[in-house]
mmCIF file of C-alpha atoms in Angstrom:
data_model
loop_
_atom_site.group_PDB
_atom_site.id
_atom_site.type_symbol
_atom_site.label_atom_id
_atom_site.label_comp_id
_atom_site.label_asym_id
_atom_site.label_seq_id
_atom_site.Cartn_x
_atom_site.Cartn_y
_atom_site.Cartn_z
ATOM 1 C CA UNK B 1244 7.331 -16.419 -15.242
ATOM 2 C CA UNK B 1245 6.705 -17.007 -11.515
ATOM 3 C CA UNK B 1246 4.633 -16.202 -9.111
ATOM 4 C CA UNK B 1247 5.337 -12.357 -7.605
ATOM 5 C CA UNK B 1248 4.400 -11.446 -4.885
ATOM 6 C CA UNK B 1249 3.588 -7.671 -3.153
ATOM 7 C CA UNK B 1250 2.461 -4.934 -6.142
ATOM 8 C CA UNK B 1251 4.569 -1.866 -8.459
ATOM 9 C CA UNK B 1252 5.187 -0.080 -4.965
ATOM 10 C CA UNK B 1253 6.599 -2.622 -2.573
ATOM 11 C CA UNK B 1254 4.092 -3.192 -0.962
ATOM 12 C CA UNK B 1255 2.790 -6.819 0.059
ATOM 13 C CA UNK B 1256 -0.954 -7.382 1.178
ATOM 14 C CA UNK B 1257 -2.082 -10.172 0.670
ATOM 15 C CA UNK B 1258 -5.678 -8.176 -0.196
ATOM 16 C CA UNK B 1259 -3.504 -5.706 -2.500
ATOM 17 C CA UNK B 1260 -4.728 -5.800 -5.594
ATOM 18 C CA UNK B 1261 -1.107 -6.518 -7.123
ATOM 19 C CA UNK B 1262 -0.578 -4.101 -10.581
ATOM 20 C CA UNK B 1263 2.292 -5.146 -11.236
ATOM 21 C CA UNK B 1264 0.638 -8.784 -11.758
ATOM 22 C CA UNK B 1265 -1.353 -7.677 -13.674
ATOM 23 C CA UNK B 1266 0.623 -5.040 -16.619
ATOM 24 C CA UNK B 1267 3.320 -8.207 -16.599
ATOM 25 C CA UNK B 1268 -0.297 -11.177 -17.425
ATOM 26 C CA UNK B 1269 -1.769 -8.214 -19.805
ATOM 27 C CA UNK B 1270 1.256 -7.706 -21.636
ATOM 28 C CA UNK B 1271 2.413 -10.954 -21.833
ATOM 29 C CA UNK B 1272 -1.260 -12.512 -23.226
ATOM 30 C CA UNK B 1273 -0.916 -8.947 -25.844
ATOM 31 C CA UNK B 1274 2.326 -10.755 -27.134
ATOM 32 C CA UNK B 1275 0.971 -14.162 -27.069
ATOM 33 C CA UNK B 1276 -2.010 -13.272 -28.701
ATOM 34 C CA UNK B 1277 0.317 -12.246 -31.628
ATOM 35 C CA UNK B 1278 2.092 -15.210 -31.589
ATOM 36 C CA UNK B 1279 0.046 -18.095 -32.075
ATOM 37 C CA UNK B 1280 -2.884 -19.175 -34.870
ATOM 38 C CA UNK B 1281 -5.589 -16.458 -34.407
ATOM 39 C CA UNK B 1282 -8.230 -20.253 -33.534
ATOM 40 C CA UNK B 1283 -5.572 -21.090 -31.079
ATOM 41 C CA UNK B 1284 -6.309 -17.780 -29.577
ATOM 42 C CA UNK B 1285 -9.593 -17.940 -29.969
ATOM 43 C CA UNK B 1286 -9.887 -21.304 -28.055
ATOM 44 C CA UNK B 1287 -7.868 -19.789 -24.780
ATOM 45 C CA UNK B 1288 -10.356 -16.994 -24.995
ATOM 46 C CA UNK B 1289 -13.479 -19.091 -25.133
ATOM 47 C CA UNK B 1290 -11.804 -21.115 -22.211
ATOM 48 C CA UNK B 1291 -11.437 -18.300 -20.734
ATOM 49 C CA UNK B 1292 -14.560 -16.599 -20.874
ATOM 50 C CA UNK B 1293 -16.118 -21.119 -20.303
ATOM 51 C CA UNK B 1294 -14.328 -21.080 -16.589
ATOM 52 C CA UNK B 1295 -14.790 -18.109 -15.503
ATOM 53 C CA UNK B 1296 -18.388 -17.694 -16.201
ATOM 54 C CA UNK B 1297 -19.252 -21.459 -14.609
ATOM 55 C CA UNK B 1298 -17.711 -19.974 -11.334
ATOM 56 C CA UNK B 1299 -21.181 -18.579 -10.528
ATOM 57 C CA UNK B 1300 -22.529 -22.086 -11.023
ATOM 58 C CA UNK B 1301 -20.324 -23.769 -8.127
ATOM 59 C CA UNK B 1302 -21.238 -20.969 -5.660
ATOM 60 C CA UNK B 1303 -23.607 -19.323 -6.085
ATOM 61 C CA UNK B 1304 -25.023 -15.592 -5.565
ATOM 62 C CA UNK B 1305 -23.021 -13.788 -3.238
ATOM 63 C CA UNK B 1306 -24.481 -11.594 -0.593
ATOM 64 C CA UNK B 1307 -23.675 -7.804 -2.345
ATOM 65 C CA UNK B 1308 -25.445 -7.685 -6.043
ATOM 66 C CA UNK B 1309 -23.807 -5.353 -8.497
ATOM 67 C CA UNK B 1310 -26.309 -3.243 -10.490
ATOM 68 C CA UNK B 1311 -27.305 -3.558 -13.499
ATOM 69 C CA UNK B 1312 -24.711 -0.330 -14.548
ATOM 70 C CA UNK B 1313 -22.209 -1.183 -12.892
ATOM 71 C CA UNK B 1314 -21.749 -4.524 -14.185
ATOM 72 C CA UNK B 1315 -22.365 -3.112 -18.217
ATOM 73 C CA UNK B 1316 -19.176 -0.413 -17.124
ATOM 74 C CA UNK B 1317 -17.101 -3.130 -16.708
ATOM 75 C CA UNK B 1318 -18.177 -5.234 -19.464
ATOM 76 C CA UNK B 1319 -17.352 -2.069 -22.053
ATOM 77 C CA UNK B 1320 -14.052 -1.362 -20.291
ATOM 78 C CA UNK B 1321 -12.664 -5.049 -20.155
ATOM 79 C CA UNK B 1322 -13.000 -4.517 -24.210
ATOM 80 C CA UNK B 1323 -12.408 -0.938 -23.882
ATOM 81 C CA UNK B 1324 -8.828 0.659 -25.466
ATOM 82 C CA UNK B 1325 -7.982 1.358 -21.970
ATOM 83 C CA UNK B 1326 -5.871 -1.233 -20.534
ATOM 84 C CA UNK B 1327 -6.197 -0.357 -17.204
ATOM 85 C CA UNK B 1328 -10.068 1.040 -16.605
ATOM 86 C CA UNK B 1329 -10.788 -2.704 -16.076
ATOM 87 C CA UNK B 1330 -8.769 -3.279 -12.910
ATOM 88 C CA UNK B 1331 -9.363 -0.227 -11.597
ATOM 89 C CA UNK B 1332 -12.413 -0.800 -11.027
ATOM 90 C CA UNK B 1333 -12.313 -4.155 -9.320
ATOM 91 C CA UNK B 1334 -8.988 -2.454 -7.117
ATOM 92 C CA UNK B 1335 -11.688 0.565 -6.182
ATOM 93 C CA UNK B 1336 -14.251 -2.416 -4.891
ATOM 94 C CA UNK B 1337 -11.306 -4.423 -2.825
ATOM 95 C CA UNK B 1338 -10.108 -0.838 -1.174
ATOM 96 C CA UNK B 1339 -14.111 -0.973 -0.384
ATOM 97 C CA UNK B 1340 -14.114 -3.963 1.357
ATOM 98 C CA UNK B 1341 -16.021 -6.171 -1.502
ATOM 99 C CA UNK B 1342 -14.392 -9.866 -0.751
ATOM 100 C CA UNK B 1343 -12.587 -11.874 -4.447
ATOM 101 C CA UNK B 1344 -14.855 -14.708 -4.171
ATOM 102 C CA UNK B 1345 -17.594 -12.055 -4.008
ATOM 103 C CA UNK B 1346 -16.029 -10.174 -7.025
ATOM 104 C CA UNK B 1347 -15.579 -13.068 -9.076
ATOM 105 C CA UNK B 1348 -19.025 -13.768 -8.398
ATOM 106 C CA UNK B 1349 -20.524 -11.114 -8.970
ATOM 107 C CA UNK B 1350 -18.249 -8.815 -11.384
ATOM 108 C CA UNK B 1351 -16.339 -11.315 -13.669
ATOM 109 C CA UNK B 1352 -18.749 -14.224 -14.006
ATOM 110 C CA UNK B 1353 -21.207 -12.177 -15.516
ATOM 111 C CA UNK B 1354 -18.757 -10.488 -17.280
ATOM 112 C CA UNK B 1355 -17.080 -13.236 -18.920
ATOM 113 C CA UNK B 1356 -21.088 -14.011 -19.922
ATOM 114 C CA UNK B 1357 -21.365 -11.354 -21.134
ATOM 115 C CA UNK B 1358 -19.003 -11.337 -23.521
ATOM 116 C CA UNK B 1359 -19.607 -14.451 -24.684
ATOM 117 C CA UNK B 1360 -22.818 -14.072 -24.950
ATOM 118 C CA UNK B 1361 -21.668 -10.449 -27.232
ATOM 119 C CA UNK B 1362 -18.826 -12.580 -29.144
ATOM 120 C CA UNK B 1363 -21.673 -15.023 -30.276
ATOM 121 C CA UNK B 1364 -24.040 -12.659 -31.444
ATOM 122 C CA UNK B 1365 -21.409 -10.214 -33.874
ATOM 123 C CA UNK B 1366 -21.412 -8.193 -31.675
ATOM 124 C CA UNK B 1367 -18.273 -6.844 -30.557
ATOM 125 C CA UNK B 1368 -15.454 -8.191 -33.000
ATOM 126 C CA UNK B 1369 -13.046 -11.302 -32.607
ATOM 127 C CA UNK B 1370 -10.436 -8.349 -31.177
ATOM 128 C CA UNK B 1371 -12.353 -7.048 -29.360
ATOM 129 C CA UNK B 1372 -14.044 -10.315 -26.804
ATOM 130 C CA UNK B 1373 -9.319 -11.488 -27.282
ATOM 131 C CA UNK B 1374 -8.951 -8.010 -24.657
ATOM 132 C CA UNK B 1375 -12.169 -8.450 -22.787
ATOM 133 C CA UNK B 1376 -10.828 -13.163 -21.920
ATOM 134 C CA UNK B 1377 -7.792 -11.282 -21.055
ATOM 135 C CA UNK B 1378 -7.910 -8.827 -19.153
ATOM 136 C CA UNK B 1379 -10.279 -11.029 -17.481
ATOM 137 C CA UNK B 1380 -7.789 -13.721 -17.362
ATOM 138 C CA UNK B 1381 -4.899 -11.279 -16.130
ATOM 139 C CA UNK B 1382 -7.552 -9.491 -13.332
ATOM 140 C CA UNK B 1383 -7.701 -13.268 -12.239
ATOM 141 C CA UNK B 1384 -4.036 -13.599 -11.834
ATOM 142 C CA UNK B 1385 -3.803 -10.140 -10.117
ATOM 143 C CA UNK B 1386 -5.634 -11.959 -7.423
ATOM 144 C CA UNK B 1387 -3.876 -14.943 -7.514
ATOM 145 C CA UNK B 1388 -2.696 -14.666 -3.951
ATOM 146 C CA UNK B 1389 -6.174 -14.100 -2.693
ATOM 147 C CA UNK B 1390 -7.674 -17.024 -3.805
ATOM 148 C CA UNK B 1391 -5.313 -19.358 -1.568
ATOM 149 C CA UNK B 1392 -6.643 -23.290 -0.766
ATOM 150 C CA UNK B 1393 -6.592 -24.176 3.394
ATOM 151 C CA UNK B 1394 -3.207 -25.861 4.183
ATOM 152 C CA UNK B 1395 -1.695 -28.831 2.541
ATOM 153 C CA UNK B 1396 -0.959 -31.667 5.059
ATOM 154 C CA UNK B 1397 3.056 -32.464 6.372
ATOM 155 C CA UNK B 1398 3.636 -34.450 2.834
ATOM 156 C CA UNK B 1399 0.938 -33.329 0.056
ATOM 157 C CA UNK B 1400 1.547 -34.997 -3.557
ATOM 158 C CA UNK B 1401 2.769 -33.770 -6.918
ATOM 159 C CA UNK B 1402 1.024 -34.194 -9.691
ATOM 160 C CA UNK B 1403 1.750 -35.587 -13.367
ATOM 161 C CA UNK B 1404 0.116 -35.085 -15.457
ATOM 162 C CA UNK B 1405 -0.529 -35.717 -19.198
ATOM 163 C CA UNK B 1406 -1.547 -34.100 -22.099
ATOM 164 C CA UNK B 1407 -4.886 -34.074 -22.988
ATOM 165 C CA UNK B 1408 -5.525 -36.061 -25.906
ATOM 166 C CA UNK B 1409 -1.128 -37.544 -25.339
ATOM 167 C CA UNK B 1410 -1.535 -41.637 -25.935
ATOM 168 C CA UNK B 1411 1.996 -41.097 -25.257
ATOM 169 C CA UNK B 1412 2.832 -41.250 -22.268
ATOM 170 C CA UNK B 1413 5.546 -44.200 -21.691
ATOM 171 C CA UNK B 1414 7.806 -40.450 -20.705
ATOM 172 C CA UNK B 1415 5.452 -39.365 -17.615
ATOM 173 C CA UNK B 1416 5.394 -42.809 -16.585
ATOM 174 C CA UNK B 1417 8.531 -43.174 -16.212
ATOM 175 C CA UNK B 1418 9.157 -40.063 -15.017
ATOM 176 C CA UNK B 1419 6.677 -40.206 -12.330
ATOM 177 C CA UNK B 1420 8.323 -43.657 -11.238
ATOM 178 C CA UNK B 1421 12.345 -41.873 -11.198
ATOM 179 C CA UNK B 1422 10.625 -40.130 -8.827
ATOM 180 C CA UNK B 1423 8.600 -41.956 -6.666
ATOM 181 C CA UNK B 1424 11.647 -44.120 -6.577
ATOM 182 C CA UNK B 1425 13.654 -40.310 -4.796
ATOM 183 C CA UNK B 1426 10.752 -40.359 -1.838
ATOM 184 C CA UNK B 1427 9.011 -38.440 -3.688
ATOM 185 C CA UNK B 1428 4.665 -38.870 -3.226
ATOM 186 C CA UNK B 1429 3.408 -37.981 -6.856
ATOM 187 C CA UNK B 1430 0.026 -38.697 -8.243
ATOM 188 C CA UNK B 1431 -0.432 -39.946 -11.907
ATOM 189 C CA UNK B 1432 -2.860 -38.810 -14.001
ATOM 190 C CA UNK B 1433 -2.098 -40.067 -17.859
ATOM 191 C CA UNK B 1434 -5.627 -40.926 -20.301
ATOM 192 C CA UNK B 1435 -8.209 -38.385 -19.466
ATOM 193 C CA UNK B 1436 -10.333 -35.632 -21.084
ATOM 194 C CA UNK B 1437 -9.483 -31.588 -20.571
ATOM 195 C CA UNK B 1438 -12.502 -31.704 -18.095
ATOM 196 C CA UNK B 1439 -11.729 -34.486 -16.958
ATOM 197 C CA UNK B 1440 -8.145 -34.059 -15.238
ATOM 198 C CA UNK B 1441 -9.221 -30.676 -14.215
ATOM 199 C CA UNK B 1442 -11.688 -33.262 -11.924
ATOM 200 C CA UNK B 1443 -9.187 -35.166 -11.173
ATOM 201 C CA UNK B 1444 -7.055 -32.225 -10.449
ATOM 202 C CA UNK B 1445 -9.619 -30.372 -8.070
ATOM 203 C CA UNK B 1446 -9.918 -33.592 -5.813
ATOM 204 C CA UNK B 1447 -5.547 -33.912 -5.200
ATOM 205 C CA UNK B 1448 -3.865 -32.222 -2.144
ATOM 206 C CA UNK B 1449 -1.210 -30.229 -4.320
ATOM 207 C CA UNK B 1450 0.610 -27.084 -4.765
ATOM 208 C CA UNK B 1451 2.627 -28.195 -7.440
ATOM 209 C CA UNK B 1452 1.827 -30.198 -11.053
ATOM 210 C CA UNK B 1453 4.645 -30.735 -13.709
ATOM 211 C CA UNK B 1454 2.605 -31.378 -17.431
ATOM 212 C CA UNK B 1455 4.130 -34.125 -20.116
ATOM 213 C CA UNK B 1456 4.391 -31.619 -22.994
ATOM 214 C CA UNK B 1457 5.454 -34.756 -25.810
ATOM 215 C CA UNK B 1458 5.760 -30.772 -29.153
ATOM 216 C CA UNK B 1459 3.799 -28.736 -30.910
ATOM 217 C CA UNK B 1460 1.082 -31.109 -31.758
ATOM 218 C CA UNK B 1461 0.041 -31.004 -28.402
ATOM 219 C CA UNK B 1462 0.374 -27.100 -28.368
ATOM 220 C CA UNK B 1463 -3.106 -26.187 -28.410
ATOM 221 C CA UNK B 1464 -4.479 -28.978 -25.710
ATOM 222 C CA UNK B 1465 -1.212 -28.154 -23.089
ATOM 223 C CA UNK B 1466 -2.168 -24.054 -23.576
ATOM 224 C CA UNK B 1467 -5.906 -24.065 -22.139
ATOM 225 C CA UNK B 1468 -5.327 -27.205 -19.777
ATOM 226 C CA UNK B 1469 -3.083 -24.459 -19.052
ATOM 227 C CA UNK B 1470 -4.856 -21.341 -19.019
ATOM 228 C CA UNK B 1471 -7.693 -23.143 -16.828
ATOM 229 C CA UNK B 1472 -5.399 -24.334 -14.420
ATOM 230 C CA UNK B 1473 -4.445 -20.881 -13.346
ATOM 231 C CA UNK B 1474 -8.086 -19.874 -13.043
ATOM 232 C CA UNK B 1475 -9.399 -23.157 -11.390
ATOM 233 C CA UNK B 1476 -6.524 -24.062 -9.505
ATOM 234 C CA UNK B 1477 -4.204 -20.558 -8.986
ATOM 235 C CA UNK B 1478 -2.506 -22.276 -6.241
ATOM 236 C CA UNK B 1479 -1.130 -24.567 -8.219
ATOM 237 C CA UNK B 1480 2.348 -24.389 -9.643
ATOM 238 C CA UNK B 1481 2.694 -25.303 -13.433
ATOM 239 C CA UNK B 1482 5.901 -26.835 -14.436
ATOM 240 C CA UNK B 1483 6.246 -28.014 -18.112
ATOM 241 C CA UNK B 1484 7.972 -31.630 -18.685
ATOM 242 C CA UNK B 1485 9.597 -33.047 -21.947
ATOM 243 C CA UNK B 1486 12.026 -33.284 -24.276
ATOM 244 C CA UNK B 1487 10.690 -30.727 -26.640
ATOM 245 C CA UNK B 1488 9.949 -28.176 -23.826
ATOM 246 C CA UNK B 1489 12.624 -25.757 -23.839
ATOM 247 C CA UNK B 1490 11.791 -25.375 -27.683
ATOM 248 C CA UNK B 1491 8.993 -23.577 -26.658
ATOM 249 C CA UNK B 1492 9.654 -21.797 -23.944
ATOM 250 C CA UNK B 1493 9.006 -18.222 -25.099
ATOM 251 C CA UNK B 1494 5.056 -19.197 -25.402
ATOM 252 C CA UNK B 1495 5.477 -21.455 -22.492
ATOM 253 C CA UNK B 1496 6.789 -18.180 -20.468
ATOM 254 C CA UNK B 1497 4.392 -15.948 -22.188
ATOM 255 C CA UNK B 1498 1.879 -18.728 -20.283
ATOM 256 C CA UNK B 1499 3.338 -17.778 -17.289
ATOM 257 C CA UNK B 1500 4.291 -21.031 -16.450
ATOM 258 C CA UNK B 1501 6.490 -21.834 -13.443
ATOM 259 C CA UNK B 1502 9.285 -23.737 -14.744
ATOM 260 C CA UNK B 1503 10.312 -25.469 -17.699
ATOM 261 C CA UNK B 1504 12.329 -29.268 -17.609
ATOM 262 C CA UNK B 1505 13.589 -30.595 -20.937
ATOM 263 C CA UNK B 1506 15.120 -33.233 -18.777
ATOM 264 C CA UNK B 1507 13.958 -35.346 -14.785
ATOM 265 C CA UNK B 1508 17.078 -33.266 -13.780
ATOM 266 C CA UNK B 1509 15.709 -29.966 -14.197
ATOM 267 C CA UNK B 1510 12.231 -31.466 -13.486
ATOM 268 C CA UNK B 1511 14.037 -32.446 -10.312
ATOM 269 C CA UNK B 1512 14.943 -28.902 -9.184
ATOM 270 C CA UNK B 1513 12.344 -26.935 -10.210
ATOM 271 C CA UNK B 1514 9.721 -29.572 -7.660
ATOM 272 C CA UNK B 1515 11.960 -28.911 -5.351
ATOM 273 C CA UNK B 1516 12.625 -25.067 -5.993
ATOM 274 C CA UNK B 1517 8.749 -24.907 -5.524
ATOM 275 C CA UNK B 1518 8.218 -27.566 -2.465
ATOM 276 C CA UNK B 1519 10.671 -25.213 -0.505
ATOM 277 C CA UNK B 1520 9.138 -21.656 -1.503
ATOM 278 C CA UNK B 1521 5.837 -22.521 -0.499
ATOM 279 C CA UNK B 1522 7.437 -24.318 3.110
#
């Protein structure tokens, strides 16, 4: 799934809550949970909760605190039977002029912490936390265009990275050399842990990342990384590269990646397309 612009009504605005994106993301997450093993679904739910909950620690308190009653209503709506209840709360806050960072810090982050605490204390079920974390993720995807970073230099880098835990890195190194010889500005990241890789990516001026994927044994690490990137670096377009990638297209499409490439030529086509789209 590539980046989408505009709402279901066709209105395009950098401030609008994109209902079509929310609906597609929420539906995809539900479908993904049916295709993946339960332990992997749990890992992805934890990743969403961890990444969103930690945002307030980094950004500090925002200017417009939310009452405990309003936060409880939002958290309850996240795990309810109504797919749109929580999203409607956020859309209404945006319409009323609440800044997107304020929403992140005062709604999404504390709600994620509440979900995590209730899950750890067995006050909500696995199914409820999966639904709740999935809706937080879908809300963030629907506001992706609001989290754009400052303008990049004329020649931003493309990041090539191996999935955490992957020991076979010859392919991604060869791909980096191939693209460099073709005139691309490539930053290569291999051998990093999940958290270290995210920290390295945050320091690089880029709009595109190519993730080297070598098959089923790397699926959990790849899935967690994609989820984390969608939350921590929503401006990044993600291309999954590797000879085994096509076999997992049904899953990768549901994760919201911007391209899947089994060969270097396919990767080049995706990178060129995404670079031109950002121009």
